[in-house]
PDB file of C-alpha atoms and ligand atoms in Angstrom:
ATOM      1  CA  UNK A 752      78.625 212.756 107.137  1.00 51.00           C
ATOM      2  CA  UNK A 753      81.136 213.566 104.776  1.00 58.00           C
ATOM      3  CA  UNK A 754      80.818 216.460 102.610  1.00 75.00           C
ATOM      4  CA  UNK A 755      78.418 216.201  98.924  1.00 84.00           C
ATOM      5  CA  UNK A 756      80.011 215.224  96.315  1.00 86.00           C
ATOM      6  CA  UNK A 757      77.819 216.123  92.848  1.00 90.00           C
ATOM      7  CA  UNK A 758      78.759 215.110  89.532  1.00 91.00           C
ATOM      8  CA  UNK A 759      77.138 215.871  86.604  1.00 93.00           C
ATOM      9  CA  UNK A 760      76.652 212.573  84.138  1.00 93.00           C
ATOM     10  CA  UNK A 761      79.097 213.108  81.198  1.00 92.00           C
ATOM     11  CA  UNK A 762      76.393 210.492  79.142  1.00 94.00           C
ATOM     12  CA  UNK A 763      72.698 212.358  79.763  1.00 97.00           C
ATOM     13  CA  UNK A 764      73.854 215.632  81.900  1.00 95.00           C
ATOM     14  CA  UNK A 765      71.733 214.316  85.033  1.00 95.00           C
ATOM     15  CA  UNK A 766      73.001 215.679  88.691  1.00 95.00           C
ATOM     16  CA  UNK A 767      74.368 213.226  91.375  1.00 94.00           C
ATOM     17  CA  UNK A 768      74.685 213.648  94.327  1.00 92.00           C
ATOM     18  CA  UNK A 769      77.240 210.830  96.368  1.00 90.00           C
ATOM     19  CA  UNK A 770      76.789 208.169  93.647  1.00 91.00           C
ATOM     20  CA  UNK A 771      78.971 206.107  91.566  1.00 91.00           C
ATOM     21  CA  UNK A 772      76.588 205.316  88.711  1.00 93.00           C
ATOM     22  CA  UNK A 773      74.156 208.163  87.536  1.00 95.00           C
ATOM     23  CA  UNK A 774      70.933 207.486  89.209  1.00 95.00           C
ATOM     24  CA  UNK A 775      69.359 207.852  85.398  1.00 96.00           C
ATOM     25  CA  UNK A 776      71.357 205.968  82.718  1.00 96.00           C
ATOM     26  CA  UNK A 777      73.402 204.186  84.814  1.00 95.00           C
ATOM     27  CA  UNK A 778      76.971 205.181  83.764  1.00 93.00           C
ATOM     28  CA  UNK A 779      79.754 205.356  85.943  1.00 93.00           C
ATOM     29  CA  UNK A 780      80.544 208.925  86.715  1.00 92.00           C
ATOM     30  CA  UNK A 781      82.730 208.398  90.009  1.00 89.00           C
ATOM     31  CA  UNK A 782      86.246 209.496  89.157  1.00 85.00           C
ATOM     32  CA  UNK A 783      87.273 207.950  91.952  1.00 85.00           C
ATOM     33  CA  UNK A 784      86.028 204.668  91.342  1.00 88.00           C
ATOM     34  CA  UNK A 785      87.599 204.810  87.879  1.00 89.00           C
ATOM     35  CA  UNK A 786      90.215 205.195  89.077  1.00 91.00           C
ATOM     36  CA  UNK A 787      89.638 202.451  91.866  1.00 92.00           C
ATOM     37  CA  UNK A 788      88.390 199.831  89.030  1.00 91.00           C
ATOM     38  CA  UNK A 789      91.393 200.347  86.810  1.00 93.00           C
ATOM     39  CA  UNK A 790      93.837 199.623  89.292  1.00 94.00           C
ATOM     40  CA  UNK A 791      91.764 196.537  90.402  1.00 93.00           C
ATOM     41  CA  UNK A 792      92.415 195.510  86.499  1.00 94.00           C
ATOM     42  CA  UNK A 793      96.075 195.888  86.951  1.00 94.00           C
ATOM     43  CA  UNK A 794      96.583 194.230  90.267  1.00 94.00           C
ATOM     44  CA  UNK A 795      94.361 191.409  88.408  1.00 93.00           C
ATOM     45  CA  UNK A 796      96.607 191.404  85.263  1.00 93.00           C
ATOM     46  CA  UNK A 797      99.657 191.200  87.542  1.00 94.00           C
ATOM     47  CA  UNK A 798      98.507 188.822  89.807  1.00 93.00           C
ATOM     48  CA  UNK A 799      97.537 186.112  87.062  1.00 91.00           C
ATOM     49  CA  UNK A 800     100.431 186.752  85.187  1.00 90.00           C
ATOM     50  CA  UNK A 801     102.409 185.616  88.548  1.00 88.00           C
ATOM     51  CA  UNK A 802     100.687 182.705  89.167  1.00 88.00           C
ATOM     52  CA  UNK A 803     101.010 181.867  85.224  1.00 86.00           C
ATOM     53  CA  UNK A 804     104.777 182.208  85.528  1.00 80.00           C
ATOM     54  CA  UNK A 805     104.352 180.471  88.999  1.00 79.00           C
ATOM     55  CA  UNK A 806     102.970 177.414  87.522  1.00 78.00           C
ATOM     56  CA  UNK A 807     104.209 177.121  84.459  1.00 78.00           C
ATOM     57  CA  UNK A 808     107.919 177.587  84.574  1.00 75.00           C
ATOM     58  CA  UNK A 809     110.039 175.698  82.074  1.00 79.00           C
ATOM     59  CA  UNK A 810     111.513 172.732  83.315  1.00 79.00           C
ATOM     60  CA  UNK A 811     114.693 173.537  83.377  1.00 80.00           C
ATOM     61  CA  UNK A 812     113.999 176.861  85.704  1.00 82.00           C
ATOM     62  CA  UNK A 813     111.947 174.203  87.913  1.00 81.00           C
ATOM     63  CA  UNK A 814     114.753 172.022  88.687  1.00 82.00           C
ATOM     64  CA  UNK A 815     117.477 174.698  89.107  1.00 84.00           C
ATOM     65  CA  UNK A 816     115.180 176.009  91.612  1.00 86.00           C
ATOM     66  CA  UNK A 817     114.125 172.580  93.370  1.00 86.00           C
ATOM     67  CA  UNK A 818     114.442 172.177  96.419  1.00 88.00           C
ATOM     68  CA  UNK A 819     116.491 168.905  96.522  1.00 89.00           C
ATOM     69  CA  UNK A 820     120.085 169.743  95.638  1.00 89.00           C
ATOM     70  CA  UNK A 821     120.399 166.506  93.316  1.00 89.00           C
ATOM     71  CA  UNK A 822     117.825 167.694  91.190  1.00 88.00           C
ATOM     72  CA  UNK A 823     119.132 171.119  90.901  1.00 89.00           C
ATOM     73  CA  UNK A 824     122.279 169.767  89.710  1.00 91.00           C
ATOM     74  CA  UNK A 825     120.100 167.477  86.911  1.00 89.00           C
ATOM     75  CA  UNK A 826     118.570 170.730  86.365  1.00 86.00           C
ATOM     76  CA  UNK A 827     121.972 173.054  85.439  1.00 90.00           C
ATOM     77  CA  UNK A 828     122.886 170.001  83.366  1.00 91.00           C
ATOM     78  CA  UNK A 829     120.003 170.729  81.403  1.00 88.00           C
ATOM     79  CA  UNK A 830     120.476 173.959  81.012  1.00 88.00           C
ATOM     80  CA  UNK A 831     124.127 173.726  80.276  1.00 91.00           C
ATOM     81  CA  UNK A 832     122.945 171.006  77.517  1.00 90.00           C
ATOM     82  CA  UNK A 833     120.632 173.605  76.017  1.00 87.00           C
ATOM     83  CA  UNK A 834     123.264 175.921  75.532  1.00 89.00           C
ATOM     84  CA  UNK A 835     126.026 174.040  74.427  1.00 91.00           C
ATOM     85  CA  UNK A 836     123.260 172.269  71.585  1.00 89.00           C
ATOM     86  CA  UNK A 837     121.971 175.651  71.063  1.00 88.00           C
ATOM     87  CA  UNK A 838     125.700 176.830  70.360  1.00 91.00           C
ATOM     88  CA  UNK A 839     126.395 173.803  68.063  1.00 91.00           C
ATOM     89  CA  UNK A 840     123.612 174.486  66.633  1.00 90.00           C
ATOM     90  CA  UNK A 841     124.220 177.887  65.329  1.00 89.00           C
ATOM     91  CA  UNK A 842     127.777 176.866  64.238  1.00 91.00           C
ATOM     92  CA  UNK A 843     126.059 174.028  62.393  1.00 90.00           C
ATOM     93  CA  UNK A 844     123.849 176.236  60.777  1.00 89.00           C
ATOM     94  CA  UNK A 845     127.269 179.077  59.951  1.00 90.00           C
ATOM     95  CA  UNK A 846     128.643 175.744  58.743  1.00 89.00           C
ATOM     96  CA  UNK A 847     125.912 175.016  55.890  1.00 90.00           C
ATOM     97  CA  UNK A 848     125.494 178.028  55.151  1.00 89.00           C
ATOM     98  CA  UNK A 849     128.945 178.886  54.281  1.00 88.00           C
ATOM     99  CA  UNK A 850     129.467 175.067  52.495  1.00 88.00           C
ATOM    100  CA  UNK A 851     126.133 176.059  50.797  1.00 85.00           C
ATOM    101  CA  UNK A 852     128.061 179.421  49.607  1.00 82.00           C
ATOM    102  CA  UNK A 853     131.183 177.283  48.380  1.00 73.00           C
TER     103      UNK A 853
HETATM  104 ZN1  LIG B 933      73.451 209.543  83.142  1.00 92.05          ZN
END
């Protein structure tokens, strides 16, 4: 047996000995398992954030990253398209506005 661990409840001051909740109101008074639950709720966060980014990468980042080389290649087109509209686009937009200052 491991040694006795007693924490008083922070919520209604009752004694505990080797508990996690207090035996009386039922509040968590285990620092450890604070501890324990919030970095369950991290490792959660983290892990469902990965599988988010995991399934829903653009498409773009999909096909650079495809397996078949042919589809890569379709893929940096893409993104080469993307940044070479993107680029017009802002010089289209410089254009306007300095046409729109005379
Ligand atoms: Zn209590």
């Amino acid at each position: 047996m491991s040694g006795k661990r007693i924490i008083k409840c922070p919520n209604c001051g009752t004694f505990n000995t080797n508990k996690e909740y207090c035996t009386n109101c039922n509040t968590l008074i285990s620092h450890q398992k604070k501890q324990e639950i919030k970095a369950e709720a991290g490792k959660q966060k983290r892990i469902e954030k990965a599988i988010y980014e995991k399934e829903n990468p653009n498409l773009v980042e999909r096909l650079k990253k495809h397996p078949f080389f042919l589809y890569r290649i379709v893929g940096w087109i893409f993104h080469s398209a993307i940044t070479v509209v993107s680029t017009i686009g802002a010089g289209l937009a410089w254009f306007i506005a300095m046409v729109a200052a005379g």
